[in-house]
């Protein structure tokens, strides 16, 4: 009705410009968990829809963490030039109901 809140429905399925790739997780705390590096602007429901529609896996839960980009010292043959800031990135821990091996 008029003046009421509009509920946003997350039903986008097409992901033409989304990239997600698995990264190694040396400390595997939970079974059936896969760690992905994802774009910083993607949301948890979009990650869930992406994996369900592309790979056909049943996603139980998604946790995300925004990682701050590091700093890199920049030097040239003429001398020290300063510090360059590397871009920020995002990690998604995806909990699945069964083991999953990502394609290579």
PDB file of C-alpha atoms in Angstrom:
ATOM      1  CA  UNK A   1       0.000   0.000   0.000  1.00  0.00           C
ATOM      2  CA  UNK A   2       0.845   3.645  -0.015  1.00  0.00           C
ATOM      3  CA  UNK A   3       3.416   4.645   2.564  1.00  0.00           C
ATOM      4  CA  UNK A   4       4.359   1.053   3.362  1.00  0.00           C
ATOM      5  CA  UNK A   5       7.803  -0.436   3.133  1.00  0.00           C
ATOM      6  CA  UNK A   6       8.748  -2.166  -0.087  1.00  0.00           C
ATOM      7  CA  UNK A   7      10.333  -5.571   0.416  1.00  0.00           C
ATOM      8  CA  UNK A   8      13.416  -6.144  -1.710  1.00  0.00           C
ATOM      9  CA  UNK A   9      13.403  -9.562  -3.322  1.00  0.00           C
ATOM     10  CA  UNK A  10      16.757 -11.121  -4.184  1.00  0.00           C
ATOM     11  CA  UNK A  11      15.829 -13.054  -7.302  1.00  0.00           C
ATOM     12  CA  UNK A  12      18.634 -12.094  -9.651  1.00  0.00           C
ATOM     13  CA  UNK A  13      20.085 -15.223 -11.201  1.00  0.00           C
ATOM     14  CA  UNK A  14      22.210 -13.888 -14.067  1.00  0.00           C
ATOM     15  CA  UNK A  15      25.800 -13.228 -12.978  1.00  0.00           C
ATOM     16  CA  UNK A  16      27.675 -12.274 -16.167  1.00  0.00           C
ATOM     17  CA  UNK A  17      30.384 -10.198 -14.461  1.00  0.00           C
ATOM     18  CA  UNK A  18      30.782 -12.067 -11.187  1.00  0.00           C
ATOM     19  CA  UNK A  19      33.957 -13.940 -10.458  1.00  0.00           C
ATOM     20  CA  UNK A  20      34.445 -16.269  -7.523  1.00  0.00           C
ATOM     21  CA  UNK A  21      37.418 -18.491  -7.085  1.00  0.00           C
ATOM     22  CA  UNK A  22      38.362 -20.843  -4.262  1.00  0.00           C
ATOM     23  CA  UNK A  23      41.396 -20.053  -2.185  1.00  0.00           C
ATOM     24  CA  UNK A  24      43.248 -22.529   0.042  1.00  0.00           C
ATOM     25  CA  UNK A  25      42.261 -22.584   3.690  1.00  0.00           C
ATOM     26  CA  UNK A  26      45.185 -24.009   5.690  1.00  0.00           C
ATOM     27  CA  UNK A  27      43.149 -24.051   8.923  1.00  0.00           C
ATOM     28  CA  UNK A  28      40.057 -26.066   7.985  1.00  0.00           C
ATOM     29  CA  UNK A  29      37.909 -25.508  11.080  1.00  0.00           C
ATOM     30  CA  UNK A  30      34.676 -27.032   9.810  1.00  0.00           C
ATOM     31  CA  UNK A  31      33.769 -29.901   7.505  1.00  0.00           C
ATOM     32  CA  UNK A  32      32.161 -29.097   4.138  1.00  0.00           C
ATOM     33  CA  UNK A  33      33.404 -25.512   4.121  1.00  0.00           C
ATOM     34  CA  UNK A  34      34.886 -23.805   1.048  1.00  0.00           C
ATOM     35  CA  UNK A  35      36.697 -20.468   1.163  1.00  0.00           C
ATOM     36  CA  UNK A  36      36.178 -18.158  -1.849  1.00  0.00           C
ATOM     37  CA  UNK A  37      37.607 -14.806  -2.842  1.00  0.00           C
ATOM     38  CA  UNK A  38      34.701 -12.715  -4.129  1.00  0.00           C
ATOM     39  CA  UNK A  39      34.088  -9.139  -5.361  1.00  0.00           C
ATOM     40  CA  UNK A  40      33.666  -6.578  -2.589  1.00  0.00           C
ATOM     41  CA  UNK A  41      30.193  -5.539  -3.774  1.00  0.00           C
ATOM     42  CA  UNK A  42      28.558  -9.001  -3.803  1.00  0.00           C
ATOM     43  CA  UNK A  43      26.135  -9.909  -0.988  1.00  0.00           C
ATOM     44  CA  UNK A  44      25.523 -13.155   0.896  1.00  0.00           C
ATOM     45  CA  UNK A  45      22.230 -13.953  -0.911  1.00  0.00           C
ATOM     46  CA  UNK A  46      23.952 -13.357  -4.259  1.00  0.00           C
ATOM     47  CA  UNK A  47      26.764 -15.753  -3.294  1.00  0.00           C
ATOM     48  CA  UNK A  48      24.186 -18.378  -2.283  1.00  0.00           C
ATOM     49  CA  UNK A  49      22.192 -17.925  -5.543  1.00  0.00           C
ATOM     50  CA  UNK A  50      25.366 -18.034  -7.645  1.00  0.00           C
ATOM     51  CA  UNK A  51      26.597 -21.338  -6.192  1.00  0.00           C
ATOM     52  CA  UNK A  52      23.138 -22.906  -6.266  1.00  0.00           C
ATOM     53  CA  UNK A  53      22.362 -21.927  -9.861  1.00  0.00           C
ATOM     54  CA  UNK A  54      25.821 -22.503 -11.398  1.00  0.00           C
ATOM     55  CA  UNK A  55      27.068 -25.568  -9.483  1.00  0.00           C
ATOM     56  CA  UNK A  56      23.801 -26.992  -8.139  1.00  0.00           C
ATOM     57  CA  UNK A  57      25.028 -27.294  -4.543  1.00  0.00           C
ATOM     58  CA  UNK A  58      22.907 -26.843  -1.435  1.00  0.00           C
ATOM     59  CA  UNK A  59      24.342 -23.940   0.571  1.00  0.00           C
ATOM     60  CA  UNK A  60      23.649 -24.119   4.308  1.00  0.00           C
ATOM     61  CA  UNK A  61      25.203 -20.795   5.359  1.00  0.00           C
ATOM     62  CA  UNK A  62      27.488 -18.023   4.075  1.00  0.00           C
ATOM     63  CA  UNK A  63      29.877 -15.944   6.185  1.00  0.00           C
ATOM     64  CA  UNK A  64      31.805 -13.035   4.679  1.00  0.00           C
ATOM     65  CA  UNK A  65      34.779 -10.960   5.790  1.00  0.00           C
ATOM     66  CA  UNK A  66      36.068  -7.736   4.262  1.00  0.00           C
ATOM     67  CA  UNK A  67      39.854  -7.747   4.103  1.00  0.00           C
ATOM     68  CA  UNK A  68      41.905  -4.569   4.018  1.00  0.00           C
ATOM     69  CA  UNK A  69      44.412  -4.313   1.213  1.00  0.00           C
ATOM     70  CA  UNK A  70      48.029  -4.379   2.250  1.00  0.00           C
ATOM     71  CA  UNK A  71      50.800  -1.907   1.631  1.00  0.00           C
ATOM     72  CA  UNK A  72      53.678  -2.397  -0.746  1.00  0.00           C
ATOM     73  CA  UNK A  73      56.914  -0.479  -0.815  1.00  0.00           C
ATOM     74  CA  UNK A  74      57.618   0.992  -4.232  1.00  0.00           C
ATOM     75  CA  UNK A  75      61.163   1.734  -5.288  1.00  0.00           C
ATOM     76  CA  UNK A  76      62.886   2.555  -8.540  1.00  0.00           C
ATOM     77  CA  UNK A  77      66.545   2.543  -9.602  1.00  0.00           C
ATOM     78  CA  UNK A  78      66.560   6.276  -8.809  1.00  0.00           C
ATOM     79  CA  UNK A  79      65.536   5.619  -5.211  1.00  0.00           C
ATOM     80  CA  UNK A  80      62.622   5.187  -2.827  1.00  0.00           C
ATOM     81  CA  UNK A  81      59.223   6.322  -4.200  1.00  0.00           C
ATOM     82  CA  UNK A  82      56.828   5.660  -1.331  1.00  0.00           C
ATOM     83  CA  UNK A  83      54.169   3.146  -0.320  1.00  0.00           C
ATOM     84  CA  UNK A  84      51.454   1.866  -2.634  1.00  0.00           C
ATOM     85  CA  UNK A  85      48.156   0.703  -1.140  1.00  0.00           C
ATOM     86  CA  UNK A  86      46.817  -2.560  -2.552  1.00  0.00           C
ATOM     87  CA  UNK A  87      43.062  -2.931  -3.194  1.00  0.00           C
ATOM     88  CA  UNK A  88      40.643  -4.263  -0.577  1.00  0.00           C
ATOM     89  CA  UNK A  89      39.082  -7.696  -1.088  1.00  0.00           C
ATOM     90  CA  UNK A  90      36.398  -9.933   0.356  1.00  0.00           C
ATOM     91  CA  UNK A  91      36.378 -13.564   1.531  1.00  0.00           C
ATOM     92  CA  UNK A  92      33.319 -15.801   1.700  1.00  0.00           C
ATOM     93  CA  UNK A  93      33.205 -18.931   3.834  1.00  0.00           C
ATOM     94  CA  UNK A  94      30.501 -21.136   2.340  1.00  0.00           C
ATOM     95  CA  UNK A  95      29.045 -23.958   4.440  1.00  0.00           C
ATOM     96  CA  UNK A  96      27.627 -26.816   2.353  1.00  0.00           C
ATOM     97  CA  UNK A  97      25.529 -29.847   3.250  1.00  0.00           C
ATOM     98  CA  UNK A  98      27.948 -32.222   1.485  1.00  0.00           C
ATOM     99  CA  UNK A  99      31.616 -32.179   0.384  1.00  0.00           C
ATOM    100  CA  UNK A 100      32.347 -30.019  -2.655  1.00  0.00           C
ATOM    101  CA  UNK A 101      35.361 -30.025  -4.950  1.00  0.00           C
ATOM    102  CA  UNK A 102      35.463 -26.844  -7.058  1.00  0.00           C
ATOM    103  CA  UNK A 103      36.290 -27.259 -10.756  1.00  0.00           C
ATOM    104  CA  UNK A 104      39.800 -26.292 -11.835  1.00  0.00           C
TER     105      UNK A 104
END
